[in-house]
Amino acid sequence: NTRRCSPQGLLERGGACVGPSECGCRFISQSEVTYLSPGQTLHDGCRECTCQQGELKCHRNNCQDGAVLSEWSEWSECSPCLPEPNNHTGLFYSLQQRHRLCLNVRTGFLWSGDAPECSGEMTQERLCPDKDVCSDLCVWTPWGEWSPCREPCSGGFR
């Protein structure tokens, strides 16, 4: 808290009168109060605020207004094993996914509505890097004994 304590432009800080260049500032957001030292700068969404002469001076910085894509999430756990399409080989595979979100630049919350900034890919998928994750589902065994001919003496198959 600062308030004027004399006509010479001095401000009160902690019960003493000091020059404005020595006074800090308070930035109050929805969730917390941040104290800034003289000359300290804080970024709040698209605003940049600097503590000057005991007052918080804010201006818009060069960030896009509206929406922005978040960073990619971590890759998910490997999915349950799935059979290969047209599973003639008996092989199985597992996938991982990761996602990103379209966020409101100012609040950091999910963006509601359409945003050209968020027209990119939102989900990625890849094969599980653990090659053994599905190995217990697909185990080749040695060949068994030949079956008897289906039609003995006439060229049958076995």
Tab-separated table of C-alpha atoms in Angstrom, residues 9 14 30 41 59 63 77 80-81 89-90 106 114 122 131 140 145 155:
chain	number	residue	atom	x	y	z
A	9	GLY	CA	5.288	13.844	-3.827
A	14	GLY	CA	5.827	0.941	6.048
A	30	GLN	CA	-8.190	-13.648	-9.732
A	41	THR	CA	7.937	-6.454	-14.833
A	59	HIS	CA	0.351	-2.123	-21.817
A	63	CYS	CA	1.061	-11.563	-28.377
A	77	GLU	CA	0.352	-45.374	-21.703
A	80	PRO	CA	-4.458	-52.611	-24.996
A	81	CYS	CA	-3.176	-54.782	-27.824
A	89	THR	CA	-0.625	-62.887	-39.599
A	90	GLY	CA	-1.809	-63.235	-36.003
A	106	ARG	CA	-5.715	-14.097	-21.600
A	114	ASP	CA	-13.674	-21.574	-33.501
A	122	MET	CA	-4.981	-31.748	-31.896
A	131	LYS	CA	8.059	-53.757	-29.027
A	140	TRP	CA	4.917	-68.533	-32.866
A	145	GLU	CA	3.649	-83.157	-37.032
A	155	GLY	CA	-2.742	-87.253	-54.334
